[in-house]
Amino acid sequence: MPETATRKPAERKRGSGVQFVYNVLRDEILDLALAPGTPIDEIQLAQRLSMSRTPIREALVRLAGEGLVTTLPNRSTVVANIDFLNLHTFFDALTLMYRVTTRLAALNHQADDLVTIRARQAEFAKAVEEQDALAMIATNREFHAAIAAAARNPYYESLFLRLLDEGRRLLRLYYSSFNDQLPKRYVVEHEDMIAAIEARDVEKADALANEHADQIVEQIRNMIARDHRQKIAL
Amino acid sequence: MPETATRKPAERKRGSGVQFVYNVLRDEILDLALAPGTPIDEIQLAQRLSMSRTPIREALVRLAGEGLVTTLPNRSTVVANIDFLNLHTFFDALTLMYRVTTRLAALNHQADDLVTIRARQAEFAKAVEEQDALAMIATNREFHAAIAAAARNPYYESLFLRLLDEGRRLLRLYYSSFNDQLPKRYVVEHEDMIAAIEARDVEKADALANEHADQIVEQIRNMIARDHRQKIAL
DNA sequence: GTGAAAATTTGTGTCGACAAAAAAAATACA
DNA sequence: TGTATTTTTTTTGTCGACACAAATTTTCAC
């Protein structure tokens, strides 16, 4: 059992309860600290976080809306499973969102957007330099989230963030198996994307995002394939 | 004040409370029975629906997740406003989802999907025949929702449904100003789309969906422009 | 000993109540 | 009369408790 987060009671402001529970659960789910399929006991959680069941239930409703947990009526809610059979739908949507957000960022970005994007890229490059796989996953997400913010389309942005989170969960499964070749390629690809966005070259930004997405999808596919072979070998 | 839905107490099964509140509120919001910006009083709602505040709050959390209401901390939650200034982002996302769902439906549909799609199209045609604008809005949504279901990509589907709902709210604003020329064109376009899907002609389905989306966006734009002129004329 | 029925346990769905925060009203003061 | 401050009211956020449903265990019949 992993080291679970326990908080002292009555140190939180009124109104922040749901948000707090939401953040804790979301992080634990995306980090796989809570494995897919794990039932979430409301009473237990209430005790752990030193609060009543009401804010916890509301946080669970929110997580259910984002597909991170599944609520079984009159039964416990469980951490959402990873649907390996339909991963292609995930990859398809992820690739499209990579493309449209990067396209629109090239079209709609404003001056300070690039500052933020470059800051995220620097953090990603640092994580790659230090070969810190978990930090790579996190900073890569933030880099593309920054681009999505610059694209200025909340509909694409919300779907993309959801997909990036789901991807974080997926990558977390295989984070130990990063080799150190591909990530460096990502750093270069990121730089190219920034340049295309800054130049407002929509088509180039689109093409680069498409290639980048293909790269990432391919890597995840390889990880899964490798993993499956191991499973069969057992 | 519109005729509000009141239900007798204690006739509902355990566990259906949140769903019930969610459905009532969602319908009232999308039908503009609750105007954008209207504050939602939890106690009042609780009395109207004869239940406690707990399931009502959970329904509101869900609606907030879908962007249909906005929660102001420690203040009342209000029905989400229609953001006229950023409608282009809505049109952009709507058009793309029209395209990808129709594309994927041509690729992935199975036999009984077409049965459902044709049934929805018949309902739409009937609404057009009867010049029932509200029914047209509703059946058009269901027609495209059926195509999205046949596309078999839950990520696109959920975003598309959200956009179709937002569109329903938008069209509801102008439902009186339908002329009877355009809707008939939509019936024909729908037929063409069905044919392309059945023939698994992805590119044609895509092109038709694109044209169709442009038509609809154009019509909504005209309605808004007309409406604005009226407002200025006052 | 095995299977069915009954009883118990466990955990969710809902409720009414209270406390904190914000808004509205009332009061004091210049 | 207008403005600042206090008081009251309204409404949300949270809590503990109870009722009901499902799962589990126990009991009992055969």
XYZ file of C-alpha atoms (C1' of nucleotides) in Angstrom:
528
model
C 0.000 0.000 0.000
C 1.431 3.394 -0.980
C 2.104 6.187 1.449
C -1.239 7.945 1.581
C -1.692 11.676 1.995
C -3.107 12.596 5.370
C -3.969 16.159 6.281
C -4.512 17.794 9.635
C -8.139 18.821 10.195
C -9.592 22.304 10.296
C -6.737 24.079 8.572
C -8.613 24.706 5.362
C -10.772 27.631 4.381
C -14.474 27.258 3.875
C -15.325 26.490 0.268
C -12.030 24.892 -0.663
C -13.013 21.425 0.485
C -14.299 20.011 -2.773
C -11.398 21.480 -4.717
C -8.963 19.983 -2.245
C -10.445 16.496 -2.437
C -10.648 16.786 -6.213
C -6.963 17.696 -6.483
C -5.818 14.943 -4.144
C -7.841 12.253 -5.883
C -7.007 13.474 -9.373
C -3.276 13.418 -8.649
C -3.438 9.992 -7.081
C -5.430 8.621 -9.998
C -3.183 10.128 -12.680
C -0.049 9.018 -10.852
C -1.523 5.531 -10.564
C -1.162 5.754 -6.791
C -4.747 4.564 -7.066
C -4.714 1.702 -9.544
C -7.447 1.471 -12.179
C -10.381 -0.499 -10.814
C -9.644 0.385 -7.197
C -12.860 1.026 -5.299
C -13.035 4.375 -3.541
C -14.573 4.134 -0.111
C -16.207 7.449 0.776
C -16.084 6.897 4.525
C -12.453 5.873 4.465
C -11.567 8.872 2.312
C -13.532 11.136 4.614
C -11.477 9.935 7.560
C -8.203 10.195 5.695
C -8.857 13.768 4.625
C -10.570 14.729 7.876
C -13.805 15.946 6.392
C -17.381 14.887 5.914
C -18.624 12.755 3.039
C -20.493 15.601 1.375
C -17.522 17.420 -0.217
C -16.004 14.069 -1.099
C -19.091 12.994 -2.980
C -19.141 16.264 -4.897
C -15.522 15.803 -5.869
C -16.335 12.276 -7.042
C -19.191 13.590 -9.188
C -16.744 15.974 -10.817
C -14.197 13.237 -11.426
C -16.924 11.039 -12.884
C -17.791 13.835 -15.306
C -14.209 13.812 -16.537
C -14.182 10.056 -16.856
C -11.558 9.506 -14.179
C -13.844 7.441 -11.977
C -16.877 5.282 -12.700
C -19.876 5.359 -10.409
C -21.751 2.119 -9.922
C -25.234 2.870 -8.591
C -25.659 1.923 -4.939
C -22.202 0.417 -5.140
C -18.782 1.900 -4.671
C -17.294 4.211 -7.278
C -14.097 2.839 -8.776
C -11.075 4.377 -10.459
C -11.673 4.286 -14.209
C -10.049 1.476 -16.072
C -7.639 1.998 -18.935
C -9.368 0.725 -22.048
C -6.561 -0.952 -23.954
C -8.909 -2.332 -26.560
C -10.007 1.118 -27.722
C -6.723 2.918 -27.436
C -6.851 3.819 -31.129
C -9.762 6.166 -30.470
C -7.625 7.843 -27.840
C -4.674 8.173 -30.191
C -6.900 9.490 -32.950
C -8.403 12.217 -30.771
C -5.051 13.047 -29.203
C -3.416 13.525 -32.596
C -6.213 15.751 -33.837
C -6.070 17.910 -30.717
C -2.289 18.212 -31.005
C -2.839 19.494 -34.515
C -5.704 21.933 -34.009
C -4.271 23.477 -30.862
C -0.877 23.998 -32.476
C -2.509 25.369 -35.635
C -4.648 27.799 -33.696
C -1.759 28.787 -31.475
C 0.144 29.830 -34.585
C -2.888 31.840 -35.633
C -4.060 33.342 -32.348
C -1.121 33.505 -29.963
C -0.199 36.772 -28.302
C 3.157 38.040 -27.164
C 3.213 36.705 -23.620
C 1.945 33.297 -24.687
C 5.333 32.557 -26.178
C 7.012 33.488 -22.922
C 4.956 30.891 -21.097
C 5.456 28.268 -23.790
C 9.212 28.774 -23.766
C 9.280 28.517 -19.980
C 7.479 25.169 -20.163
C 9.808 23.983 -22.891
C 12.803 24.888 -20.698
C 11.356 22.780 -17.899
C 10.810 19.902 -20.292
C 14.364 20.165 -21.609
C 15.650 20.113 -18.036
C 13.677 16.974 -17.260
C 15.089 15.289 -20.363
C 18.597 16.410 -19.444
C 18.207 14.851 -16.016
C 16.559 11.739 -17.484
C 13.710 12.157 -15.023
C 10.911 10.230 -16.729
C 8.133 11.372 -14.394
C 9.146 15.002 -14.756
C 9.239 14.541 -18.531
C 5.651 13.343 -18.535
C 4.496 16.221 -16.367
C 6.409 18.982 -18.155
C 5.485 17.689 -21.604
C 1.853 17.976 -20.586
C 2.349 21.533 -19.372
C 4.146 22.479 -22.573
C 1.274 21.383 -24.778
C -1.281 22.789 -22.346
C 0.426 26.169 -22.736
C 0.123 25.900 -26.511
C -3.530 24.945 -26.154
C -4.111 28.001 -23.971
C -2.566 30.194 -26.661
C -4.896 28.635 -29.223
C -7.784 30.386 -27.456
C -10.471 27.791 -28.039
C -11.875 26.515 -24.733
C -13.646 23.565 -26.380
C -10.480 22.145 -27.889
C -8.556 23.041 -24.771
C -10.781 21.131 -22.385
C -10.813 17.997 -24.528
C -7.070 18.219 -25.043
C -6.384 18.583 -21.320
C -8.517 15.558 -20.654
C -6.605 13.572 -23.263
C -3.255 14.728 -21.952
C -4.249 13.613 -18.462
C -5.327 10.238 -19.726
C -1.992 10.045 -21.539
C -0.179 10.877 -18.324
C -1.849 7.883 -16.719
C -0.917 5.688 -19.650
C 2.717 6.829 -19.734
C 2.954 6.408 -15.994
C 2.392 2.708 -16.542
C 5.587 2.491 -18.563
C 7.663 5.304 -17.189
C 10.531 3.013 -16.346
C 11.037 1.964 -19.925
C 12.020 5.306 -21.482
C 15.208 5.079 -23.393
C 17.182 8.277 -23.671
C 17.146 8.595 -27.438
C 13.571 9.604 -28.189
C 13.119 12.300 -25.549
C 15.951 14.358 -27.030
C 14.175 14.214 -30.335
C 11.092 15.607 -28.647
C 13.056 18.575 -27.384
C 14.066 19.432 -30.942
C 10.548 18.922 -32.219
C 9.234 21.214 -29.517
C 11.698 23.897 -30.576
C 10.543 23.590 -34.176
C 6.937 23.923 -33.112
C 7.684 27.063 -31.118
C 9.427 28.564 -34.142
C 6.480 27.771 -36.420
C 4.023 29.249 -33.932
C 6.082 32.397 -33.557
C 6.321 32.750 -37.347
C 2.548 32.264 -37.510
C 3.148 29.522 -40.074
C -0.091 27.593 -39.586
C 0.590 24.803 -42.063
C 4.053 24.154 -40.753
C 2.816 24.167 -37.172
C 0.144 21.675 -38.169
C 2.609 19.389 -39.926
C 5.029 19.469 -37.013
C 2.283 18.755 -34.499
C 1.155 15.850 -36.644
C 4.638 14.349 -36.777
C 5.126 14.951 -33.080
C 1.863 13.210 -32.263
C 2.794 10.273 -34.479
C 6.104 9.983 -32.663
C 4.476 9.928 -29.259
C 1.746 7.520 -30.304
C 4.345 5.249 -31.813
C 6.408 5.283 -28.652
C 3.418 4.469 -26.465
C 2.476 1.667 -28.856
C 5.965 0.235 -28.616
C 5.904 0.360 -24.862
C 2.627 -1.475 -24.778
C 3.762 -4.063 -27.304
C 6.959 -4.682 -25.371
C 4.981 -4.975 -22.179
C 2.573 -7.445 -23.719
C 5.358 -9.689 -24.789
C 6.611 -9.747 -21.224
C 3.175 -10.649 -20.007
C 2.921 -13.525 -22.468
C 6.367 -14.760 -21.460
C 5.334 -15.246 -17.863
C -42.132 33.623 -15.036
C -42.466 30.332 -16.944
C -44.543 27.415 -15.804
C -42.121 25.527 -13.604
C -42.020 21.754 -13.292
C -43.218 20.547 -9.923
C -43.106 16.905 -8.915
C -44.922 15.031 -6.208
C -42.643 13.845 -3.408
C -41.596 10.329 -2.584
C -42.443 8.751 -5.914
C -38.901 8.271 -7.003
C -36.565 5.357 -6.479
C -33.520 5.637 -4.333
C -30.483 6.620 -6.358
C -32.325 8.391 -9.144
C -32.460 11.738 -7.402
C -29.351 13.343 -8.830
C -30.153 12.091 -12.305
C -33.657 13.490 -12.039
C -32.511 16.943 -10.936
C -29.828 16.896 -13.610
C -32.340 16.110 -16.340
C -34.831 18.744 -15.208
C -32.225 21.481 -14.947
C -30.487 20.520 -18.154
C -33.720 20.632 -20.131
C -34.734 23.943 -18.639
C -31.345 25.442 -19.348
C -31.180 24.190 -22.936
C -34.746 25.269 -23.622
C -33.956 28.679 -22.189
C -36.747 28.200 -19.649
C -33.933 29.293 -17.372
C -32.372 32.338 -19.020
C -28.575 32.674 -19.117
C -27.366 34.472 -16.030
C -30.308 33.344 -13.908
C -29.172 32.511 -10.377
C -30.160 29.052 -9.180
C -31.381 29.011 -5.613
C -30.676 25.601 -4.087
C -33.336 25.871 -1.382
C -35.997 27.011 -3.805
C -35.094 24.181 -6.183
C -35.143 21.717 -3.312
C -38.677 22.756 -2.443
C -39.813 22.719 -6.058
C -38.511 19.203 -6.651
C -39.404 17.985 -3.160
C -35.977 16.799 -2.149
C -33.039 17.793 -0.035
C -30.236 20.081 -1.171
C -27.658 17.311 -1.336
C -28.728 15.686 -4.631
C -29.364 19.138 -6.061
C -25.844 20.254 -5.305
C -24.432 17.120 -6.893
C -26.468 17.744 -10.025
C -25.155 21.310 -10.106
C -21.579 20.082 -9.836
C -22.222 17.863 -12.830
C -23.773 20.682 -14.829
C -20.846 22.903 -13.929
C -18.498 20.262 -15.315
C -20.311 20.465 -18.630
C -20.226 24.239 -18.638
C -23.980 24.662 -18.392
C -23.823 26.516 -15.084
C -21.131 28.609 -13.455
C -20.422 28.294 -9.766
C -19.388 31.440 -7.955
C -17.672 30.494 -4.666
C -19.835 31.194 -1.630
C -22.301 32.831 -3.986
C -25.144 31.467 -6.038
C -24.476 29.333 -9.101
C -25.891 30.880 -12.247
C -26.965 29.548 -15.628
C -24.001 29.876 -17.986
C -24.017 32.876 -20.245
C -23.891 32.625 -24.007
C -20.569 34.073 -25.045
C -21.417 35.972 -28.218
C -17.966 37.472 -28.455
C -16.284 34.089 -28.816
C -18.848 32.352 -30.956
C -16.233 31.723 -33.632
C -14.475 29.260 -31.348
C -17.783 27.462 -30.962
C -18.383 27.379 -34.719
C -14.852 26.196 -35.332
C -15.116 23.288 -32.925
C -18.631 22.436 -34.078
C -17.551 22.243 -37.714
C -14.584 20.048 -36.906
C -16.724 17.672 -34.854
C -19.322 17.496 -37.626
C -16.522 16.438 -39.943
C -14.680 13.908 -37.799
C -17.805 12.183 -36.560
C -19.217 11.864 -40.075
C -15.861 10.676 -41.397
C -15.516 8.061 -38.704
C -19.119 6.990 -39.086
C -18.407 6.225 -42.748
C -15.405 4.216 -41.613
C -16.692 2.455 -38.508
C -20.461 2.186 -38.750
C -22.172 -1.163 -38.379
C -25.383 -2.397 -39.875
C -27.842 -1.322 -37.193
C -26.278 2.121 -36.892
C -27.811 3.058 -40.211
C -31.215 1.936 -39.014
C -30.984 4.346 -36.093
C -29.612 7.158 -38.230
C -32.405 6.757 -40.769
C -35.008 6.753 -38.004
C -33.637 10.053 -36.697
C -33.568 11.485 -40.190
C -37.235 10.530 -40.648
C -38.082 12.386 -37.453
C -36.156 15.396 -38.660
C -37.901 15.343 -42.037
C -41.243 15.169 -40.263
C -40.387 18.198 -38.132
C -39.410 20.126 -41.254
C -42.596 19.044 -43.005
C -44.642 20.334 -40.102
C -42.525 23.494 -39.866
C -42.049 22.823 -36.169
C -38.909 24.795 -35.426
C -38.375 23.433 -31.914
C -38.761 19.862 -33.116
C -36.328 20.578 -35.928
C -33.702 21.691 -33.434
C -34.211 18.637 -31.271
C -34.361 16.052 -34.074
C -31.386 17.564 -35.892
C -29.375 17.121 -32.712
C -30.449 13.497 -32.406
C -29.624 12.809 -36.051
C -26.048 13.990 -35.658
C -25.757 12.350 -32.252
C -26.654 9.043 -33.917
C -23.909 9.572 -36.491
C -21.477 10.403 -33.696
C -22.419 7.186 -31.920
C -21.718 5.237 -35.106
C -18.306 6.914 -35.303
C -17.287 4.953 -32.185
C -14.996 7.495 -30.618
C -16.200 8.494 -27.146
C -13.872 11.503 -26.966
C -15.246 13.120 -30.090
C -18.728 12.057 -29.149
C -18.745 13.732 -25.764
C -17.357 16.998 -27.109
C -19.784 16.920 -30.021
C -22.776 16.325 -27.766
C -21.714 19.222 -25.625
C -21.447 21.442 -28.689
C -24.787 20.285 -30.062
C -26.405 21.134 -26.740
C -24.841 24.558 -26.707
C -26.111 24.976 -30.272
C -29.580 23.951 -29.197
C -29.519 26.769 -26.667
C -28.309 29.197 -29.311
C -30.899 28.184 -31.880
C -33.599 28.329 -29.249
C -32.914 32.044 -29.022
C -33.949 32.501 -32.641
C -36.311 29.644 -33.222
C -39.076 31.941 -34.380
C -37.075 33.246 -37.286
C -36.668 30.079 -39.320
C -37.771 30.507 -42.852
C -38.950 27.394 -44.626
C -36.377 27.375 -47.410
C -33.219 26.344 -45.609
C -34.551 23.441 -43.546
C -35.589 21.559 -46.675
C -32.071 21.903 -47.932
C -30.890 20.317 -44.702
C -33.106 17.303 -45.305
C -31.438 16.730 -48.665
C -27.983 17.233 -47.207
C -28.758 14.724 -44.492
C -29.810 12.181 -47.120
C -26.543 12.718 -48.965
C -24.582 12.220 -45.788
C -26.378 8.965 -45.047
C -25.599 7.728 -48.552
C -21.916 8.600 -48.203
C -21.733 6.889 -44.818
C -23.408 3.780 -46.152
C -21.037 3.697 -49.136
C -18.153 4.101 -46.667
C -16.935 7.017 -48.768
C -14.929 8.801 -46.104
C -13.852 11.777 -48.177
C -17.303 12.442 -49.504
C -18.802 12.148 -46.032
C -16.214 14.605 -44.802
C -16.929 17.089 -47.579
C -20.665 16.860 -47.072
C -20.347 17.330 -43.321
C -18.154 20.335 -43.934
C -20.681 21.935 -46.280
C -23.497 21.086 -43.920
C -21.688 22.679 -40.997
C -20.974 25.788 -43.042
C -24.658 26.042 -43.911
C -25.728 25.818 -40.303
C -23.083 28.203 -39.051
C -24.049 30.639 -41.772
C -27.697 30.446 -40.814
C -26.976 31.029 -37.144
C -24.761 33.969 -38.073
C -27.541 35.465 -40.150
C -30.017 35.073 -37.346
C -27.691 36.811 -34.947
C -26.926 39.593 -37.406
C -30.610 40.150 -38.084
C -31.308 40.146 -34.396
C -28.575 42.675 -33.723
C -29.996 45.050 -36.312
C -33.309 44.878 -34.531
C -31.643 45.637 -31.253
C -29.873 48.661 -32.740
C -33.103 49.868 -34.336
C -34.839 50.146 -30.977
C -22.425 -31.860 3.747
C -24.852 -28.960 0.560
C -27.970 -25.513 -0.810
C -31.352 -22.111 0.263
C -33.118 -18.746 3.201
C -32.500 -15.496 6.818
C -29.765 -12.302 9.350
C -25.899 -9.303 9.576
C -22.687 -6.214 7.867
C -21.028 -2.764 4.876
C -21.498 1.375 2.339
C -24.201 4.498 -0.500
C -28.248 8.010 -1.083
C -30.712 11.370 1.266
C -32.009 14.317 4.915
C -32.251 18.184 8.366
C -29.357 21.201 10.975
C -25.700 24.341 11.905
C -21.911 27.594 10.913
C -19.538 30.780 7.885
C -19.733 34.074 4.219
C -21.806 37.439 1.465
C -25.608 40.543 0.544
C -29.108 43.555 2.208
C -30.978 46.461 5.562
C -30.666 49.515 9.287
C -28.393 52.786 11.958
C -25.061 56.391 13.207
C -22.724 60.293 12.056
C -21.015 64.256 9.482
C -28.895 64.159 2.722
C -25.123 61.252 1.814
C -21.795 58.005 3.461
C -19.648 54.773 6.579
C -20.481 51.230 9.892
C -23.083 47.931 12.212
C -26.808 44.623 12.254
C -29.835 41.527 10.108
C -31.013 38.415 6.589
C -30.157 35.246 3.100
C -27.662 31.471 1.111
C -23.958 28.513 0.679
C -20.490 24.824 2.571
C -20.120 21.253 5.767
C -21.538 18.028 9.136
C -23.583 13.921 11.566
C -27.349 10.801 11.316
C -30.596 7.723 9.336
C -32.721 4.749 5.661
C -32.189 1.742 2.122
C -29.732 -1.488 -1.094
C -26.348 -4.846 -2.026
C -22.920 -8.033 -0.480
C -21.581 -11.167 2.994
C -22.083 -14.226 6.548
C -24.701 -17.166 9.302
C -28.295 -20.249 10.189
C -31.156 -23.841 9.194
C -33.507 -27.470 6.605
C -32.945 -31.586 4.077
